[in-house]
PDB file of C-alpha atoms in Angstrom:
ATOM      1  CA  VAL A   1     -28.089  -4.256 -44.336  1.00 71.00           C
ATOM      2  CA  ASN A   2     -25.272  -6.313 -44.782  1.00 79.00           C
ATOM      3  CA  GLU A   3     -22.927  -3.205 -44.735  1.00 81.00           C
ATOM      4  CA  LEU A   4     -23.252   0.468 -44.510  1.00 79.00           C
ATOM      5  CA  SER A   5     -21.146   3.001 -45.199  1.00 82.00           C
ATOM      6  CA  ALA A   6     -22.067   6.611 -44.260  1.00 83.00           C
ATOM      7  CA  ASN A   7     -19.536   9.603 -42.713  1.00 86.00           C
ATOM      8  CA  LYS A   8     -22.661  10.005 -39.760  1.00 85.00           C
ATOM      9  CA  ILE A   9     -25.338   8.696 -38.171  1.00 83.00           C
ATOM     10  CA  THR A  10     -27.994   9.961 -35.781  1.00 84.00           C
ATOM     11  CA  SER A  11     -30.139   7.814 -33.990  1.00 83.00           C
ATOM     12  CA  ASP A  12     -31.268   8.191 -30.283  1.00 82.00           C
ATOM     13  CA  VAL A  13     -30.465   4.633 -29.938  1.00 83.00           C
ATOM     14  CA  LEU A  14     -27.538   2.427 -31.279  1.00 78.00           C
ATOM     15  CA  ASP A  15     -28.871  -1.652 -29.850  1.00 79.00           C
ATOM     16  CA  THR A  16     -26.390  -4.103 -30.635  1.00 80.00           C
ATOM     17  CA  SER A  17     -24.343  -6.482 -28.638  1.00 77.00           C
ATOM     18  CA  ARG A  18     -20.722  -5.937 -30.573  1.00 81.00           C
ATOM     19  CA  ILE A  19     -18.937  -3.627 -32.089  1.00 82.00           C
ATOM     20  CA  ASN A  20     -15.549  -4.599 -34.226  1.00 79.00           C
ATOM     21  CA  LEU A  21     -13.035  -1.392 -34.285  1.00 78.00           C
ATOM     22  CA  ASP A  22     -11.066  -2.731 -36.865  1.00 78.00           C
ATOM     23  CA  GLY A  23     -10.553  -6.100 -34.637  1.00 76.00           C
ATOM     24  CA  ALA A  24     -11.052  -4.280 -31.198  1.00 78.00           C
ATOM     25  CA  THR A  25     -13.988  -5.281 -29.561  1.00 82.00           C
ATOM     26  CA  ILE A  26     -16.308  -3.659 -27.288  1.00 83.00           C
ATOM     27  CA  THR A  27     -19.146  -6.415 -25.642  1.00 85.00           C
ATOM     28  CA  LYS A  28     -21.135  -6.507 -22.764  1.00 82.00           C
ATOM     29  CA  ASP A  29     -20.195  -8.961 -20.516  1.00 80.00           C
ATOM     30  CA  PRO A  30     -23.136 -12.176 -20.696  1.00 79.00           C
ATOM     31  CA  THR A  31     -22.492 -12.370 -16.282  1.00 82.00           C
ATOM     32  CA  SER A  32     -22.546  -8.578 -15.389  1.00 79.00           C
ATOM     33  CA  ASP A  33     -24.016  -5.780 -17.010  1.00 77.00           C
ATOM     34  CA  ALA A  34     -20.231  -4.477 -17.402  1.00 81.00           C
ATOM     35  CA  ILE A  35     -18.452  -2.922 -20.599  1.00 82.00           C
ATOM     36  CA  LYS A  36     -15.260  -4.919 -21.703  1.00 81.00           C
ATOM     37  CA  ILE A  37     -13.124  -3.397 -24.370  1.00 79.00           C
ATOM     38  CA  LYS A  38     -10.027  -5.709 -26.193  1.00 76.00           C
ATOM     39  CA  ASP A  39      -6.622  -3.921 -25.817  1.00 76.00           C
ATOM     40  CA  LEU A  40      -8.136  -0.067 -24.724  1.00 77.00           C
ATOM     41  CA  GLY A  41      -5.975   2.237 -25.636  1.00 78.00           C
ATOM     42  CA  VAL A  42      -6.996   5.496 -23.196  1.00 80.00           C
ATOM     43  CA  ASP A  43      -5.032   9.270 -23.185  1.00 80.00           C
ATOM     44  CA  THR A  44      -6.444  10.384 -20.125  1.00 80.00           C
ATOM     45  CA  LEU A  45      -9.184   8.584 -18.655  1.00 76.00           C
ATOM     46  CA  LYS A  46     -11.700  10.597 -16.070  1.00 75.00           C
ATOM     47  CA  ILE A  47     -13.410   8.212 -12.960  1.00 75.00           C
ATOM     48  CA  ALA A  48     -15.689  10.821 -10.737  1.00 72.00           C
ATOM     49  CA  GLY A  49     -15.516  10.370  -6.826  1.00 66.00           C
ATOM     50  CA  ASN A  50     -11.610   8.543  -6.700  1.00 61.00           C
ATOM     51  CA  ALA A  51     -13.526   5.285  -7.755  1.00 66.00           C
ATOM     52  CA  VAL A  52      -9.845   3.988  -8.398  1.00 69.00           C
ATOM     53  CA  THR A  53      -8.044   2.404  -5.201  1.00 67.00           C
ATOM     54  CA  ILE A  54      -4.914   0.271  -5.552  1.00 69.00           C
ATOM     55  CA  PRO A  55      -4.496  -1.621  -1.797  1.00 78.00           C
ATOM     56  CA  SER A  56      -0.884  -2.560  -1.516  1.00 87.00           C
ATOM     57  CA  SER A  57       1.297  -4.137   1.546  1.00 89.00           C
ATOM     58  CA  SER A  58       3.873  -5.682   3.325  1.00 92.00           C
ATOM     59  CA  VAL A  59       4.550  -8.275   6.029  1.00 92.00           C
ATOM     60  CA  LEU A  60       7.578  -8.860   7.843  1.00 92.00           C
ATOM     61  CA  PRO A  61       8.215 -12.688   7.163  1.00 90.00           C
ATOM     62  CA  PHE A  62      10.006 -13.452   9.986  1.00 90.00           C
ATOM     63  CA  ASP A  63      11.110 -11.910  13.860  1.00 89.00           C
ATOM     64  CA  LEU A  64      13.735  -8.696  13.550  1.00 91.00           C
ATOM     65  CA  ALA A  65      15.916  -8.842  16.713  1.00 88.00           C
ATOM     66  CA  LEU A  66      16.942  -4.460  16.809  1.00 88.00           C
ATOM     67  CA  THR A  67      19.831  -3.249  17.198  1.00 87.00           C
ATOM     68  CA  THR A  68      21.236  -0.088  18.638  1.00 88.00           C
ATOM     69  CA  SER A  69      21.036   1.655  14.769  1.00 92.00           C
ATOM     70  CA  TYR A  70      18.388   2.151  13.136  1.00 95.00           C
ATOM     71  CA  GLN A  71      17.619  -0.707  10.646  1.00 95.00           C
ATOM     72  CA  ASP A  72      14.538  -0.601   8.050  1.00 96.00           C
ATOM     73  CA  ILE A  73      11.991  -3.603   9.643  1.00 95.00           C
ATOM     74  CA  VAL A  74       9.541  -3.414   6.823  1.00 95.00           C
ATOM     75  CA  SER A  75       8.885  -1.795   3.636  1.00 95.00           C
ATOM     76  CA  ILE A  76       6.843  -1.199  -0.132  1.00 94.00           C
ATOM     77  CA  THR A  77       7.781   0.416  -3.059  1.00 94.00           C
ATOM     78  CA  TRP A  78       5.277   0.903  -5.452  1.00 91.00           C
ATOM     79  CA  THR A  79       4.238   3.162  -8.683  1.00 90.00           C
ATOM     80  CA  SER A  80       2.664   6.229  -7.892  1.00 89.00           C
ATOM     81  CA  THR A  81      -0.043   8.448 -10.225  1.00 85.00           C
ATOM     82  CA  GLY A  82       0.548  10.878  -7.472  1.00 88.00           C
ATOM     83  CA  ALA A  83      -2.429  10.306  -5.927  1.00 86.00           C
ATOM     84  CA  PRO A  84      -3.010  11.308  -2.369  1.00 89.00           C
ATOM     85  CA  THR A  85      -2.078   8.119   0.099  1.00 91.00           C
ATOM     86  CA  VAL A  86      -3.146   6.787   2.872  1.00 92.00           C
ATOM     87  CA  VAL A  87      -0.668   4.189   4.566  1.00 94.00           C
ATOM     88  CA  PHE A  88      -1.202   2.258   7.758  1.00 94.00           C
ATOM     89  CA  VAL A  89       1.463   0.890  10.252  1.00 94.00           C
ATOM     90  CA  CYS A  90       0.887  -1.740  12.909  1.00 93.00           C
ATOM     91  CA  VAL A  91       4.381  -2.169  14.373  1.00 92.00           C
ATOM     92  CA  GLU A  92       4.370  -4.997  16.677  1.00 90.00           C
ATOM     93  CA  TRP A  93       7.426  -5.367  19.370  1.00 87.00           C
ATOM     94  CA  ASP A  94       8.576  -7.581  22.219  1.00 85.00           C
ATOM     95  CA  GLY A  95      11.381  -7.626  25.323  1.00 81.00           C
ATOM     96  CA  PHE A  96      13.178 -11.524  24.678  1.00 78.00           C
ATOM     97  CA  GLY A  97      16.689 -12.389  26.523  1.00 73.00           C
ATOM     98  CA  ASN A  98      16.662 -11.684  30.430  1.00 70.00           C
ATOM     99  CA  GLN A  99      13.917 -10.345  32.992  1.00 68.00           C
ATOM    100  CA  GLY A 100      13.186  -6.597  32.402  1.00 69.00           C
ATOM    101  CA  GLY A 101      12.019  -4.204  30.360  1.00 76.00           C
ATOM    102  CA  TYR A 102      13.208  -2.453  27.046  1.00 81.00           C
ATOM    103  CA  VAL A 103      12.599   0.975  24.750  1.00 84.00           C
ATOM    104  CA  GLY A 104      12.834   0.900  21.810  1.00 87.00           C
ATOM    105  CA  SER A 105      12.204   4.045  18.988  1.00 91.00           C
ATOM    106  CA  GLY A 106      11.259   3.221  15.460  1.00 93.00           C
ATOM    107  CA  GLN A 107      10.528   5.497  12.213  1.00 95.00           C
ATOM    108  CA  LEU A 108       8.116   6.208   9.480  1.00 95.00           C
ATOM    109  CA  LYS A 109       9.728   7.356   5.938  1.00 96.00           C
ATOM    110  CA  HIS A 110       8.739   8.354   2.723  1.00 95.00           C
ATOM    111  CA  GLY A 111      11.943   7.798   0.988  1.00 95.00           C
ATOM    112  CA  SER A 112      14.686   9.145   3.040  1.00 95.00           C
ATOM    113  CA  THR A 113      12.406  11.827   4.614  1.00 95.00           C
ATOM    114  CA  VAL A 114      11.278  11.108   8.259  1.00 95.00           C
ATOM    115  CA  VAL A 115       7.449  11.701   8.339  1.00 93.00           C
ATOM    116  CA  GLN A 116       6.914   9.909  11.841  1.00 93.00           C
ATOM    117  CA  THR A 117       8.377   8.698  15.118  1.00 93.00           C
ATOM    118  CA  PHE A 118       7.505   6.733  17.711  1.00 92.00           C
ATOM    119  CA  SER A 119       8.785   4.865  20.490  1.00 89.00           C
ATOM    120  CA  MET A 120       7.554   1.773  22.607  1.00 85.00           C
ATOM    121  CA  SER A 121       8.985   0.907  25.625  1.00 83.00           C
ATOM    122  CA  GLY A 122       7.347  -2.989  27.268  1.00 81.00           C
ATOM    123  CA  SER A 123       8.348  -5.572  29.757  1.00 80.00           C
ATOM    124  CA  ASN A 124      10.075  -9.079  28.816  1.00 79.00           C
ATOM    125  CA  ASN A 125       8.109 -11.544  26.909  1.00 78.00           C
ATOM    126  CA  VAL A 126       5.325  -9.239  26.787  1.00 79.00           C
ATOM    127  CA  THR A 127       4.135  -7.561  22.918  1.00 82.00           C
ATOM    128  CA  TYR A 128       2.766  -4.610  22.441  1.00 86.00           C
ATOM    129  CA  ARG A 129       1.148  -3.409  19.357  1.00 89.00           C
ATOM    130  CA  ARG A 130       1.266   0.036  17.939  1.00 90.00           C
ATOM    131  CA  THR A 131      -1.069   1.410  14.712  1.00 92.00           C
ATOM    132  CA  MET A 132      -0.651   4.552  12.995  1.00 92.00           C
ATOM    133  CA  MET A 133      -1.147   6.137   9.511  1.00 92.00           C
ATOM    134  CA  MET A 134      -0.211   8.865   7.962  1.00 91.00           C
ATOM    135  CA  ASN A 135      -1.146  10.934   4.703  1.00 92.00           C
ATOM    136  CA  ILE A 136       1.015  11.338   1.834  1.00 92.00           C
ATOM    137  CA  THR A 137       0.976  12.626  -1.391  1.00 92.00           C
ATOM    138  CA  PRO A 138       3.376  11.482  -3.289  1.00 93.00           C
ATOM    139  CA  SER A 139       5.070  12.116  -6.203  1.00 93.00           C
ATOM    140  CA  ILE A 140       4.629  10.845 -10.034  1.00 94.00           C
ATOM    141  CA  GLY A 141       6.670   7.249  -9.907  1.00 94.00           C
ATOM    142  CA  VAL A 142       8.148   4.632  -7.514  1.00 95.00           C
ATOM    143  CA  ASN A 143       8.215   5.400  -3.734  1.00 96.00           C
ATOM    144  CA  THR A 144       8.611   3.167  -0.953  1.00 96.00           C
ATOM    145  CA  VAL A 145       7.704   3.925   2.732  1.00 96.00           C
ATOM    146  CA  THR A 146       9.691   2.475   5.173  1.00 96.00           C
ATOM    147  CA  CYS A 147       9.239   1.368   8.378  1.00 95.00           C
ATOM    148  CA  THR A 148      12.892   1.528  10.764  1.00 95.00           C
ATOM    149  CA  GLY A 149      13.471   0.737  14.784  1.00 92.00           C
ATOM    150  CA  LYS A 150      15.832   0.706  16.746  1.00 92.00           C
ATOM    151  CA  GLU A 151      16.912  -0.824  20.383  1.00 88.00           C
ATOM    152  CA  ASP A 152      17.277   2.893  22.669  1.00 85.00           C
ATOM    153  CA  GLN A 153      17.844   1.156  26.151  1.00 72.00           C
ATOM    154  CA  SER A 154      17.999  -2.291  27.901  1.00 58.00           C
ATOM    155  CA  PHE A 155      16.719  -2.113  31.276  1.00 58.00           C
ATOM    156  CA  ALA A 156      19.001  -5.401  32.153  1.00 54.00           C
ATOM    157  CA  ASN A 157      21.583  -7.203  30.135  1.00 59.00           C
ATOM    158  CA  SER A 158      20.788  -9.469  27.476  1.00 65.00           C
ATOM    159  CA  ILE A 159      17.236  -8.225  26.844  1.00 69.00           C
ATOM    160  CA  GLY A 160      16.768  -6.737  23.566  1.00 76.00           C
ATOM    161  CA  VAL A 161      13.849  -5.759  21.129  1.00 82.00           C
ATOM    162  CA  ALA A 162      12.589  -7.954  18.037  1.00 86.00           C
ATOM    163  CA  ALA A 163       9.958  -6.862  15.795  1.00 87.00           C
ATOM    164  CA  THR A 164       7.318  -9.039  15.172  1.00 88.00           C
ATOM    165  CA  ASN A 165       3.635  -9.213  12.732  1.00 87.00           C
ATOM    166  CA  THR A 166       4.883  -5.953  11.737  1.00 91.00           C
ATOM    167  CA  SER A 167       2.952  -4.188   8.451  1.00 92.00           C
ATOM    168  CA  ILE A 168       2.257  -1.859   6.334  1.00 93.00           C
ATOM    169  CA  PHE A 169      -0.771  -1.032   4.043  1.00 92.00           C
ATOM    170  CA  LEU A 170      -1.627   1.614   1.585  1.00 91.00           C
ATOM    171  CA  LEU A 171      -4.458   2.525  -0.858  1.00 85.00           C
TER     172      LEU A 171
END
Protein backbone atom coordinates (compact mmCIF):
# COMPACT_ATOMS: atom_id res chain seq x y z
CA VAL A 1 0.00 0.00 0.00
CA ASN A 2 1.51 3.33 -1.06
CA GLU A 3 -1.03 5.51 0.68
CA LEU A 4 -3.53 4.93 3.48
CA SER A 5 -6.37 7.33 4.15
CA ALA A 6 -8.45 6.57 7.22
CA ASN A 7 -10.15 8.33 10.12
CA LYS A 8 -9.16 5.52 12.47
CA ILE A 9 -6.69 2.65 12.43
CA THR A 10 -7.27 -0.10 14.98
CA SER A 11 -4.51 -2.63 15.64
CA ASP A 12 -2.80 -4.41 18.52
CA VAL A 13 0.61 -3.61 17.04
CA LEU A 14 1.69 -0.98 14.54
CA ASP A 15 5.21 -1.96 13.53
CA THR A 16 7.40 0.68 11.90
CA SER A 17 10.91 2.11 12.24
CA ARG A 18 9.96 5.74 11.55
CA ILE A 19 6.90 7.96 11.83
CA ASN A 20 6.82 11.23 9.92
CA LEU A 21 4.32 13.81 11.19
CA ASP A 22 4.56 16.75 8.77
CA GLY A 23 8.39 16.70 8.90
CA ALA A 24 8.70 16.03 12.65
CA THR A 25 9.98 12.47 12.96
CA ILE A 26 9.82 9.78 15.60
CA THR A 27 12.54 7.16 15.19
CA LYS A 28 14.25 4.45 17.21
CA ASP A 29 17.91 5.09 17.94
CA PRO A 30 19.76 2.19 16.29
CA THR A 31 22.40 2.10 19.07
CA SER A 32 19.95 1.87 21.98
CA ASP A 33 16.32 1.30 22.82
CA ALA A 34 15.73 5.05 23.06
CA ILE A 35 13.08 6.81 21.02
CA LYS A 36 14.27 10.00 19.28
CA ILE A 37 11.74 12.75 18.59
CA LYS A 38 12.83 15.61 16.36
CA ASP A 39 11.63 19.06 17.55
CA LEU A 40 9.37 17.95 20.40
CA GLY A 41 6.92 20.44 21.89
CA VAL A 42 5.30 19.37 25.16
CA ASP A 43 2.65 21.14 27.21
CA THR A 44 2.75 18.70 30.15
CA LEU A 45 5.30 15.95 30.75
CA LYS A 46 4.94 13.39 33.51
CA ILE A 47 8.03 11.42 34.47
CA ALA A 48 7.70 8.79 37.16
CA GLY A 49 9.70 8.82 40.38
CA ASN A 50 11.63 12.10 39.94
CA ALA A 51 13.61 10.37 37.20
CA VAL A 52 15.18 13.63 36.00
CA THR A 53 17.87 15.43 37.95
CA ILE A 54 19.80 18.47 36.78
CA PRO A 55 23.08 18.78 38.66
CA SER A 56 24.77 22.18 38.81
CA SER A 57 27.92 23.31 40.56
CA SER A 58 30.13 26.29 41.18
CA VAL A 59 33.69 26.36 42.55
CA LEU A 60 35.68 29.26 44.00
CA PRO A 61 38.39 29.78 41.35
CA PHE A 62 40.99 31.33 43.69
CA ASP A 63 41.76 31.81 47.39
CA LEU A 64 39.76 34.69 48.82
CA ALA A 65 40.96 36.67 51.85
CA LEU A 66 37.95 37.46 54.05
CA THR A 67 37.29 40.82 55.68
CA THR A 68 35.37 41.65 58.85
CA SER A 69 32.15 42.11 56.82
CA TYR A 70 30.24 39.29 55.13
CA GLN A 71 31.25 38.86 51.52
CA ASP A 72 30.18 36.39 48.87
CA ILE A 73 32.55 33.43 48.55
CA VAL A 74 30.78 31.35 45.91
CA SER A 75 27.27 31.30 44.48
CA ILE A 76 25.20 29.45 41.93
CA THR A 77 22.22 30.74 39.95
CA TRP A 78 19.77 28.52 38.09
CA THR A 79 16.28 28.54 36.62
CA SER A 80 14.10 26.36 38.83
CA THR A 81 10.99 24.40 37.93
CA GLY A 82 9.92 24.74 41.58
CA ALA A 83 10.99 21.17 42.38
CA PRO A 84 12.60 20.46 45.77
CA THR A 85 16.35 21.00 45.56
CA VAL A 86 19.21 19.64 47.65
CA VAL A 87 22.21 21.95 48.05
CA PHE A 88 25.63 20.66 49.17
CA VAL A 89 28.35 23.10 50.18
CA CYS A 90 31.97 22.26 50.94
CA VAL A 91 33.79 25.11 52.68
CA GLU A 92 37.55 25.19 53.19
CA TRP A 93 39.17 27.94 55.22
CA ASP A 94 42.75 28.58 56.23
CA GLY A 95 44.53 31.19 58.34
CA PHE A 96 47.39 33.16 56.87
CA GLY A 97 49.95 35.68 58.11
CA ASN A 98 51.75 35.53 61.45
CA GLN A 99 51.55 32.57 63.86
CA GLY A 100 48.27 32.22 65.70
CA GLY A 101 44.69 31.30 65.06
CA TYR A 102 41.52 32.70 63.59
CA VAL A 103 37.74 32.61 63.90
CA GLY A 104 35.36 33.17 61.00
CA SER A 105 31.61 33.05 60.39
CA GLY A 106 29.68 32.03 57.33
CA GLN A 107 26.17 31.91 55.95
CA LEU A 108 24.34 29.83 53.39
CA LYS A 109 21.71 31.98 51.70
CA HIS A 110 18.87 31.22 49.32
CA GLY A 111 18.29 34.53 47.62
CA SER A 112 18.61 37.08 50.41
CA THR A 113 17.34 34.68 53.12
CA VAL A 114 19.94 33.18 55.48
CA VAL A 115 19.14 29.44 55.66
CA GLN A 116 22.15 28.29 57.73
CA THR A 117 24.96 29.91 59.67
CA PHE A 118 28.26 28.36 60.67
CA SER A 119 31.56 29.26 62.26
CA MET A 120 35.04 27.94 61.63
CA SER A 121 38.15 28.47 63.68
CA GLY A 122 41.61 27.07 63.49
CA SER A 123 45.33 27.48 63.45
CA ASN A 124 47.27 29.41 60.91
CA ASN A 125 48.33 27.43 57.80
CA VAL A 126 46.03 24.50 58.63
CA THR A 127 43.13 23.95 56.26
CA TYR A 128 39.76 23.23 57.87
CA ARG A 129 36.87 21.83 55.89
CA ARG A 130 33.15 21.72 56.61
CA THR A 131 30.50 20.08 54.45
CA MET A 132 26.88 21.16 54.79
CA MET A 133 23.59 20.28 53.14
CA MET A 134 20.28 22.08 52.97
CA ASN A 135 16.93 21.26 51.39
CA ILE A 136 15.02 24.07 49.75
CA THR A 137 11.89 24.36 47.65
CA PRO A 138 12.74 27.23 45.35
CA SER A 139 10.21 29.37 43.57
CA ILE A 140 9.72 28.78 39.87
CA GLY A 141 12.20 30.91 37.93
CA VAL A 142 15.66 32.25 38.65
CA ASN A 143 17.12 31.33 42.07
CA THR A 144 20.51 31.86 43.68
CA VAL A 145 22.29 30.08 46.53
CA THR A 146 25.31 31.84 48.03
CA CYS A 147 27.96 30.98 50.62
CA THR A 148 29.24 34.08 52.41
CA GLY A 149 31.98 34.49 55.00
CA LYS A 150 33.79 36.96 57.20
CA GLU A 151 36.67 37.12 59.63
CA ASP A 152 35.40 37.38 63.22
CA GLN A 153 38.57 37.49 65.23
CA SER A 154 42.28 37.10 64.78
CA PHE A 155 44.19 35.82 67.78
CA ALA A 156 47.23 37.83 66.81
CA ASN A 157 47.76 40.85 64.61
CA SER A 158 48.38 40.27 60.92
CA ILE A 159 46.41 37.02 60.78
CA GLY A 160 43.64 36.65 58.26
CA VAL A 161 41.15 34.08 57.06
CA ALA A 162 41.05 32.83 53.49
CA ALA A 163 38.36 30.79 51.78
CA THR A 164 39.94 28.08 49.62
CA ASN A 165 38.48 25.28 47.45
CA THR A 166 34.91 26.21 48.41
CA SER A 167 32.16 24.77 46.22
CA ILE A 168 28.39 24.47 45.84
CA PHE A 169 26.67 21.50 44.21
CA LEU A 170 22.92 21.20 43.80
CA LEU A 171 20.41 18.66 42.54
